[in-house]
mmCIF file of C-alpha atoms in Angstrom:
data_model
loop_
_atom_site.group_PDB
_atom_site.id
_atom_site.type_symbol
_atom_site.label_atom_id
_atom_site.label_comp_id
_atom_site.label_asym_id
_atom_site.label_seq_id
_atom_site.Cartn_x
_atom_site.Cartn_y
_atom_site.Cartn_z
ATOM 1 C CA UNK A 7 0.000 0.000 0.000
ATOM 2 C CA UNK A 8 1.318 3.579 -0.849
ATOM 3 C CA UNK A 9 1.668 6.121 1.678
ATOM 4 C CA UNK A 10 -0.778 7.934 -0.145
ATOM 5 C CA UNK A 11 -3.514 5.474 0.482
ATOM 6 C CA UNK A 12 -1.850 4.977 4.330
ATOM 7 C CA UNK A 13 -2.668 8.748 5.130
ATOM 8 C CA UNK A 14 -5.867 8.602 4.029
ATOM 9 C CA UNK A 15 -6.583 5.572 6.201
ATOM 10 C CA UNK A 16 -4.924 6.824 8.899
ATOM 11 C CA UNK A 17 -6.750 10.083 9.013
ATOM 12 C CA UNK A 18 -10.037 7.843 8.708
ATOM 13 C CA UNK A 19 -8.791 5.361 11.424
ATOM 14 C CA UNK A 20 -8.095 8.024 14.070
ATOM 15 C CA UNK A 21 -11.254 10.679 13.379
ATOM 16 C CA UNK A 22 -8.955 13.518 12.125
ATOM 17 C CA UNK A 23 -10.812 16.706 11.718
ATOM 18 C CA UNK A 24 -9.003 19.297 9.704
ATOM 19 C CA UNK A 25 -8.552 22.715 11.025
ATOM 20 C CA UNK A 26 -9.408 25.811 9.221
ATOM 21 C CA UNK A 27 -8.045 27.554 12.069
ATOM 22 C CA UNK A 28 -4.452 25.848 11.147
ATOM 23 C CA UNK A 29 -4.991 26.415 7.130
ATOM 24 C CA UNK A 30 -4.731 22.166 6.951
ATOM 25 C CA UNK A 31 -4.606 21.869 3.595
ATOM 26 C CA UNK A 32 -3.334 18.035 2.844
ATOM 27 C CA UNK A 33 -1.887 16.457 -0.224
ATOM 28 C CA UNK A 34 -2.411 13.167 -0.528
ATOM 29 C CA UNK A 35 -1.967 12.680 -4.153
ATOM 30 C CA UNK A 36 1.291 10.681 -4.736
ATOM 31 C CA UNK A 37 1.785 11.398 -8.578
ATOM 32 C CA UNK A 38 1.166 15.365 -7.792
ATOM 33 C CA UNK A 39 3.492 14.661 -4.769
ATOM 34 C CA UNK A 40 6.405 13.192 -6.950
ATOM 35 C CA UNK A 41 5.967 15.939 -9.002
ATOM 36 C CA UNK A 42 6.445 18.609 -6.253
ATOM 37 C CA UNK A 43 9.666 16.884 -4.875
ATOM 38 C CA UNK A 44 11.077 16.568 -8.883
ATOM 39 C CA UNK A 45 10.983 20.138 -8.948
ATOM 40 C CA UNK A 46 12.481 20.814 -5.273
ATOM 41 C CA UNK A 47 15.215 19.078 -6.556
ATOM 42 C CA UNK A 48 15.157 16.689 -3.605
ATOM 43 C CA UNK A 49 18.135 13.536 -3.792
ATOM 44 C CA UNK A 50 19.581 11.143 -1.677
ATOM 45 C CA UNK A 51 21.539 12.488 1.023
ATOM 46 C CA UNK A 52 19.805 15.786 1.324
ATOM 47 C CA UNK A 53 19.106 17.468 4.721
ATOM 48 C CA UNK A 54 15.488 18.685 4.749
ATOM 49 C CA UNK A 55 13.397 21.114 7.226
ATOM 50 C CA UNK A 56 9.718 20.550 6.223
ATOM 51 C CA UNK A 57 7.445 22.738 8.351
ATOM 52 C CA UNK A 58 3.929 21.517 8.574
ATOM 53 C CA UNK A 59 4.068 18.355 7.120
ATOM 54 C CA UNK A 60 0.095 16.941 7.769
ATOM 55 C CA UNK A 61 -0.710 13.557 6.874
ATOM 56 C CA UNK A 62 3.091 13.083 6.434
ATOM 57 C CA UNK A 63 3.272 12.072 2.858
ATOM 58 C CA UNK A 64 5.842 14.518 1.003
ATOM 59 C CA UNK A 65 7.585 13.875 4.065
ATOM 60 C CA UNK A 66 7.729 10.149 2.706
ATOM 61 C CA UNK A 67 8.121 10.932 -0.677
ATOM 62 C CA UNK A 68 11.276 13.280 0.216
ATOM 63 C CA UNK A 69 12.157 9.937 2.809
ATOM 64 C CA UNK A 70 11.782 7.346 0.080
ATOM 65 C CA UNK A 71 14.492 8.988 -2.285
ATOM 66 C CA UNK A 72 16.971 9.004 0.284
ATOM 67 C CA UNK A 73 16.599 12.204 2.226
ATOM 68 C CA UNK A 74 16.744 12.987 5.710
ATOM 69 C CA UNK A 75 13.961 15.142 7.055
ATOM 70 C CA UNK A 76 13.235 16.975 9.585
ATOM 71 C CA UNK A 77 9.443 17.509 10.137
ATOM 72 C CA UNK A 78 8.212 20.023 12.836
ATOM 73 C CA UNK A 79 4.564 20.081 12.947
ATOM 74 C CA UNK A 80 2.175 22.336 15.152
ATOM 75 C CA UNK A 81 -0.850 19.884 15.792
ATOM 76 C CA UNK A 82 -0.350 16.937 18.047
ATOM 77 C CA UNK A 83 -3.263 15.417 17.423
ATOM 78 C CA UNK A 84 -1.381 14.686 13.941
ATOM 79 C CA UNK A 85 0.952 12.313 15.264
ATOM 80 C CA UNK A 86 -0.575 8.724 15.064
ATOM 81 C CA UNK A 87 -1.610 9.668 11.486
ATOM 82 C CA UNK A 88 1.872 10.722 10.996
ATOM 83 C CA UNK A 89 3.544 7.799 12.860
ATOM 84 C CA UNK A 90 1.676 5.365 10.718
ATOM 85 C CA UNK A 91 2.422 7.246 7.458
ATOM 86 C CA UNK A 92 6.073 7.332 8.273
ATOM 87 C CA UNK A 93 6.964 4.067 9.935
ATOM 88 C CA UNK A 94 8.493 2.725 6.870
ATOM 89 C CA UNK A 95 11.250 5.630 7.537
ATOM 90 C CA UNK A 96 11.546 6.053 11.156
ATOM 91 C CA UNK A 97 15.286 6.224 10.937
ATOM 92 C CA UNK A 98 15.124 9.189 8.027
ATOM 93 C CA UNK A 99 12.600 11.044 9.494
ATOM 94 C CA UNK A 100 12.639 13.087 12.684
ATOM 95 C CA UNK A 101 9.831 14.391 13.934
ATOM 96 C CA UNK A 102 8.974 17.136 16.126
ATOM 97 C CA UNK A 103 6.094 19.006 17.759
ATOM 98 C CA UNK A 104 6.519 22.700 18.176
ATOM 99 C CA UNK A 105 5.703 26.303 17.234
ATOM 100 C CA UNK A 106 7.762 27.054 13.953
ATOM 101 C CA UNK A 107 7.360 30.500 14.661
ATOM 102 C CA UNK A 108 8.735 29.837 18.662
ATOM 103 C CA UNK A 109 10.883 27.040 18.463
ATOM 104 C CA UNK A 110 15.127 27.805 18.188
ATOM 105 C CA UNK A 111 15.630 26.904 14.451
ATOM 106 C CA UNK A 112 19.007 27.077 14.244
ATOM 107 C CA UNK A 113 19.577 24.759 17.253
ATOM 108 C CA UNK A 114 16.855 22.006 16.677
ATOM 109 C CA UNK A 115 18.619 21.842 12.767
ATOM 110 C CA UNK A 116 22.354 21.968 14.641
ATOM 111 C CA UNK A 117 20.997 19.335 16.530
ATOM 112 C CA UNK A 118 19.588 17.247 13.761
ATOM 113 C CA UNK A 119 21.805 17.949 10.350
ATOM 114 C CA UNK A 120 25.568 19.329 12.477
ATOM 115 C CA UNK A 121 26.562 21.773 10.194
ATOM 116 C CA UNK A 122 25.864 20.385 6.710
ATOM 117 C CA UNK A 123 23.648 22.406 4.767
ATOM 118 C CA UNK A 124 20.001 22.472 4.753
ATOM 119 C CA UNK A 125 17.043 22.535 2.450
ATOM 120 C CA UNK A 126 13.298 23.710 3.628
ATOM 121 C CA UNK A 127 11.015 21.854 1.665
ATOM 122 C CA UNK A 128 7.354 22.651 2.973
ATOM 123 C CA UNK A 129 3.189 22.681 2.002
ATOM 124 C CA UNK A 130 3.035 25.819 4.502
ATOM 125 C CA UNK A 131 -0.307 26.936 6.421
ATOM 126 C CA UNK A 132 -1.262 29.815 4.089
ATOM 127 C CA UNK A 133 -2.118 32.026 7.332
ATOM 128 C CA UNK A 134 1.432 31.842 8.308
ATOM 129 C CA UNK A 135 3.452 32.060 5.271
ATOM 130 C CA UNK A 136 4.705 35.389 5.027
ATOM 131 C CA UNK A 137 5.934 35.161 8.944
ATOM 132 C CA UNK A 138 7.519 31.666 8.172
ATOM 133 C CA UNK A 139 9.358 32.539 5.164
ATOM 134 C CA UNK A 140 10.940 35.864 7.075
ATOM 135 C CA UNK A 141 11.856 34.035 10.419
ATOM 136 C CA UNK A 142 13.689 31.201 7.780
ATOM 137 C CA UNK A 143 15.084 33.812 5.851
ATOM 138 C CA UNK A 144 16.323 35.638 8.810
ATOM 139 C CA UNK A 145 17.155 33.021 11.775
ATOM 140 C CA UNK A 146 20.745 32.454 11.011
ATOM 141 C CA UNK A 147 20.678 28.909 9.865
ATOM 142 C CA UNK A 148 22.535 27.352 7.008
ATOM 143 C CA UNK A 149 19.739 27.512 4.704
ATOM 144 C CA UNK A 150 20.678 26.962 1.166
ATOM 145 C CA UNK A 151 17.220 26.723 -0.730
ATOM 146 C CA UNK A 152 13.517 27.270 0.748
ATOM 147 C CA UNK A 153 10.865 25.824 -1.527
ATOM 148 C CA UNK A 154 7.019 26.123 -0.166
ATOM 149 C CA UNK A 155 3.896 25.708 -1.421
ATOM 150 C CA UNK A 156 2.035 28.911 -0.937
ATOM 151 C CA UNK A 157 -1.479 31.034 -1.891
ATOM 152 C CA UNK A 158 -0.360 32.342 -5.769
ATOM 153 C CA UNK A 159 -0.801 36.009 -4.751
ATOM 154 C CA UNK A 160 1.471 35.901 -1.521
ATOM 155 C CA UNK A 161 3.695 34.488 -3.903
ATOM 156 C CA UNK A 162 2.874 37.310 -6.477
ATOM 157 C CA UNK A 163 4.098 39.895 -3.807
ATOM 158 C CA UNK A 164 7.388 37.777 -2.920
ATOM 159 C CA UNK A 165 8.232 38.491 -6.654
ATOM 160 C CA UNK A 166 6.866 41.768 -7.387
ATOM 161 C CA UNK A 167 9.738 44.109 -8.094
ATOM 162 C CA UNK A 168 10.151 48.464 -7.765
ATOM 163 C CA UNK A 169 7.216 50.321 -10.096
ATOM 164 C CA UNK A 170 4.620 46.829 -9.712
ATOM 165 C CA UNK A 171 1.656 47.303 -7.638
ATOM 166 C CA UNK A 172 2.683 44.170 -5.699
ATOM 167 C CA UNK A 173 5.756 45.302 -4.690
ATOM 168 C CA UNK A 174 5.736 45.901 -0.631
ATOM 169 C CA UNK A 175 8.190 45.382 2.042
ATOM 170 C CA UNK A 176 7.623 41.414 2.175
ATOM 171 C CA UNK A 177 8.772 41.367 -2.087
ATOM 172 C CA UNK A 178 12.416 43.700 -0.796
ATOM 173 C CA UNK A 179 13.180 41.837 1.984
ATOM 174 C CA UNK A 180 13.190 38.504 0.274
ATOM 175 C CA UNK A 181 14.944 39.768 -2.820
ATOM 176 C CA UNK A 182 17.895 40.698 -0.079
ATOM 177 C CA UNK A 183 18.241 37.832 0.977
ATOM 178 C CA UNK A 184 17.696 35.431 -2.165
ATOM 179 C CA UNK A 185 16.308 34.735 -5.536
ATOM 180 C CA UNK A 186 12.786 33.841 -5.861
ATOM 181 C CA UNK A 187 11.124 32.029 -8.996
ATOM 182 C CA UNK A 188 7.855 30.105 -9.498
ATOM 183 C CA UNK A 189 8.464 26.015 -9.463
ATOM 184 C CA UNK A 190 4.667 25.232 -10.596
ATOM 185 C CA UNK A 191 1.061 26.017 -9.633
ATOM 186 C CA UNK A 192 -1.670 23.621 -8.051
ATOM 187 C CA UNK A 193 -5.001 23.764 -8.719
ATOM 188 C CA UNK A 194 -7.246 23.733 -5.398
ATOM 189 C CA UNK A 195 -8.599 20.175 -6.252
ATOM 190 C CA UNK A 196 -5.854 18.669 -5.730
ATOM 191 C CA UNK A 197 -5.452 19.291 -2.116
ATOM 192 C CA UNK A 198 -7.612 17.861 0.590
ATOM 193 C CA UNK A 199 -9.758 19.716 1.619
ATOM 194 C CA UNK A 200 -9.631 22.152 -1.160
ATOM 195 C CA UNK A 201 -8.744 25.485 -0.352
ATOM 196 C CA UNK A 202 -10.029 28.655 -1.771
ATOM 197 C CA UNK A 203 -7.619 29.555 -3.506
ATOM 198 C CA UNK A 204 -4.660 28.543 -6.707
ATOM 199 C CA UNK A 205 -1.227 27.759 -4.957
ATOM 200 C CA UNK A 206 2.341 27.985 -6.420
ATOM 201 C CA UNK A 207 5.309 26.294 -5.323
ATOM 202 C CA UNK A 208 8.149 28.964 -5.120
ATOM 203 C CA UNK A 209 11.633 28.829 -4.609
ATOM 204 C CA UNK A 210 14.079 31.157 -3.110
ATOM 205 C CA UNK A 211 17.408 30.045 -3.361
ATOM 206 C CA UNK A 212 19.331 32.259 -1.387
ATOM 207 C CA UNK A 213 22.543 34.320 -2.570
ATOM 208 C CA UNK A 214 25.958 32.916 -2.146
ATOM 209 C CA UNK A 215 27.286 36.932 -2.309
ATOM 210 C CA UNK A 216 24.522 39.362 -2.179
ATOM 211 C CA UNK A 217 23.972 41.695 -4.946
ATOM 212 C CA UNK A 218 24.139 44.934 -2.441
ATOM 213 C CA UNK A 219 26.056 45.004 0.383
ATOM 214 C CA UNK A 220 25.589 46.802 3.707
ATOM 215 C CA UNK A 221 27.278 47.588 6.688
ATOM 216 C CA UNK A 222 24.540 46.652 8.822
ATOM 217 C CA UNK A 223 21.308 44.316 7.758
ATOM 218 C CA UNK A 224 18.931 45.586 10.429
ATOM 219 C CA UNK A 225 19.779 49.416 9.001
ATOM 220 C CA UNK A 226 18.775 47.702 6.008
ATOM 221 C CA UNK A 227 15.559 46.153 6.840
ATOM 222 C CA UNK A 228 14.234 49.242 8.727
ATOM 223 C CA UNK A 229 14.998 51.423 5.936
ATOM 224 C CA UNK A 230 13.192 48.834 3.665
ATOM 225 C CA UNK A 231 10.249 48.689 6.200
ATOM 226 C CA UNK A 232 10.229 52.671 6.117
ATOM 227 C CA UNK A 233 10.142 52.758 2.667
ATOM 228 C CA UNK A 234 6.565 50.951 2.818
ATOM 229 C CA UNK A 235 5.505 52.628 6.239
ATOM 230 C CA UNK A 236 2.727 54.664 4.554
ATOM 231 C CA UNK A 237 2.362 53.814 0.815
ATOM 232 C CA UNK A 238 1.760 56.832 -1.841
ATOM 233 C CA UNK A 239 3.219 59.126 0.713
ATOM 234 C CA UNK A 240 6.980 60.734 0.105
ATOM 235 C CA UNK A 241 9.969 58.966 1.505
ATOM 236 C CA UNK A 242 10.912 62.080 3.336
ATOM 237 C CA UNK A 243 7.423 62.105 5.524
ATOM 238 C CA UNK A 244 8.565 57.844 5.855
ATOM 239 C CA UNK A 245 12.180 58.909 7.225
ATOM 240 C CA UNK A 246 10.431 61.432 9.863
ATOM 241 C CA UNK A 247 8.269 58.590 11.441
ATOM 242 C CA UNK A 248 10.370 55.860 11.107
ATOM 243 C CA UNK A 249 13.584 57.235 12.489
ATOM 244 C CA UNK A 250 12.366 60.449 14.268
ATOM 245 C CA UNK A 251 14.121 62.580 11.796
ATOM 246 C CA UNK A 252 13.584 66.176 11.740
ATOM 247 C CA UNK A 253 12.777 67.401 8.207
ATOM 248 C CA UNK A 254 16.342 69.118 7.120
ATOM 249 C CA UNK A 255 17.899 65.486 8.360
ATOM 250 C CA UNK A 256 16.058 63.275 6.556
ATOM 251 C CA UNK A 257 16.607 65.034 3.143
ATOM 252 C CA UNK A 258 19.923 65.669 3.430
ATOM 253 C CA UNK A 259 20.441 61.590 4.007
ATOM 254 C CA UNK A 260 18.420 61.525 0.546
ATOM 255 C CA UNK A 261 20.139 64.049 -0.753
ATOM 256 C CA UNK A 262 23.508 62.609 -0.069
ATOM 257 C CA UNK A 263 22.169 59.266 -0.826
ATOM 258 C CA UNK A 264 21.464 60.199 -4.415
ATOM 259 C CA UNK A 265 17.947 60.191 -4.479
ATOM 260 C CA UNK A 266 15.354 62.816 -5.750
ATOM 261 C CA UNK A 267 13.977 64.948 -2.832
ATOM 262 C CA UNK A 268 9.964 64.030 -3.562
ATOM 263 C CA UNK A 269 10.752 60.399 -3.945
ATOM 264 C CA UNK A 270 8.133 58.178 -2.914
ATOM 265 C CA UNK A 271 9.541 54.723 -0.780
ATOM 266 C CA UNK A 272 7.757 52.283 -2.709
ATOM 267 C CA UNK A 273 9.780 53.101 -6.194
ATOM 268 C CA UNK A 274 13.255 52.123 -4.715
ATOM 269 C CA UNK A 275 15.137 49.579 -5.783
ATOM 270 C CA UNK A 276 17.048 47.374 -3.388
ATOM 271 C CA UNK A 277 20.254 49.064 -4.206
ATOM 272 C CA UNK A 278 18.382 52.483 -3.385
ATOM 273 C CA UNK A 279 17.690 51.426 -0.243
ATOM 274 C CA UNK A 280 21.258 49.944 0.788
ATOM 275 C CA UNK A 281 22.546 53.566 -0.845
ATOM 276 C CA UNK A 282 19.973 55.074 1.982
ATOM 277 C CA UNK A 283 20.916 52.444 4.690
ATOM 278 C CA UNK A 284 24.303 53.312 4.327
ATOM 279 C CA UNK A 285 23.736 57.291 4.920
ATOM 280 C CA UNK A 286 21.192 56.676 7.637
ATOM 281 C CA UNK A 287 24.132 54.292 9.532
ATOM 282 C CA UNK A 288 26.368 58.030 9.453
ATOM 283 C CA UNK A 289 23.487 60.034 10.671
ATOM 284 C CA UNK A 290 22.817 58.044 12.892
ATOM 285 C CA UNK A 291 25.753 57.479 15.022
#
């Protein structure tokens, strides 16, 4: 019997009820599942965070090629389902209950991989996904590639770049860090229960040398944040709230930064902003 068929009996067998509240969203196909881990790339040998893994099967698909995962899921009335699903792997899979949004990341994968380098391979909870895919992005760990399944518009915004309407604070912050591209898209039908809504798998493979470089990252990410404070208003009015600038200040560090004086946040690009984050950083000290 596939583990495909073994979820859906195990969800049967122990009374699972999914969760709106948690955005359960399963896959249970196997053929759609194959597909998902082709494109993520997924081998033999790999070290794999998947957060939220559900009935446990891409956790056994990415288990049967030879990977070792790491599966930290919220719910812990999930884990007989998921003990059945992935008994057939016990000594590939780990799995953990916790907050992913709580737990010490970088420890729990020290703990689990040493220091070899990690994938995140993950069908995320769509009410959680832009939080998740920051705190991954920005907790330190040896992260080489994060793939997720997420709701096509978040991923829409990820992408979005200066002079879109998509582009926002969430779209800068993960082009710091990373690239970002769309894998393939999954009709709601396919997931159980359906959700409302067409998901993409994305990928954001993160830079070996960053395109801009600053002299400090969280000058960098408040500048970017300031930048979107109040959308359609000036960057100059963003500086003043954001950093308590007086007026004269907070043009100058435009000024000097090489920026035009009625400049609105929203149209920089990143290298803008590290340009900005740079003359802030003298201001400021």
């Amino acid at each position: 019997m596939g583990y495909g068929m073994e979820a859906r009996l195990a969800l049967r067998r122990h009374d699972f009820h999914f969760s709106h509240k948690l955005g359960q969203n399963f896959l249970l196909d196997e053929q759609v599942l194959s597909q998902i881990v082709d494109a993520a790339q997924v081998k033999s040998g790999d070290c794999i965070l998947e957060i939220g893994p559900g009935a446990g099967t891409m956790t056994a698909e990415m288990a049967s090629r030879g990977a070792e995962v790491l599966a930290l899921e919220l719910d812990k009335g999930l884990e007989p389902v998921l003990r059945a699903v992935l008994a057939p792997w016990e000594g590939r899979v780990s799995l953990v209950f916790g907050d992913a949004m709580k737990v010490d990341l970088s420890a729990l994968l020290q703990q689990r991989f040493g220091g070899r380098p990690v994938s995140v391979v993950a069908n995320l909870p769509y009410y959680i996904t832009t939080d998740v895919v920051l705190r991954l992005l920005e907790c330190g760990a040896r992260l080489d590639k994060i793939v997720v399944m997420v709701q096509m518009e978040a991923a829409q915004r990820m992408m979005a770049t200066p002079g879109e309407k998509n582009y926002c604070a969430l779209a800068a912050l993960v082009q710091f860090y990373g690239e970002a591209r769309k894998l393939m898209e999954l009709e709601p039908q396919l997931f159980t229960p359906p959700p409302h809504v067409v998901s993409w798998l994305m990928e954001i493979k993160r830079f070996e040398e960053r395109p801009v470089q600053v002299q400090s990252e969280e000058m960098m990410k408040k500048v970017i944040s300031a930048c979107f404070l109040m959308r359609r208003k000036k960057l100059l009015n963003n500086l003043c709230a954001a950093f308590s600038l007086g007026r004269p200040e907070a043009l100058e560090a435009i000024r000097v930064a090489g920026l035009e004086e009625g400049v609105r946040g929203e149209a920089l690009s990143l290298e803008e902003m590290a340009r900005l984050a740079g003359q802030l950083m003298k201001t400021r000290c």
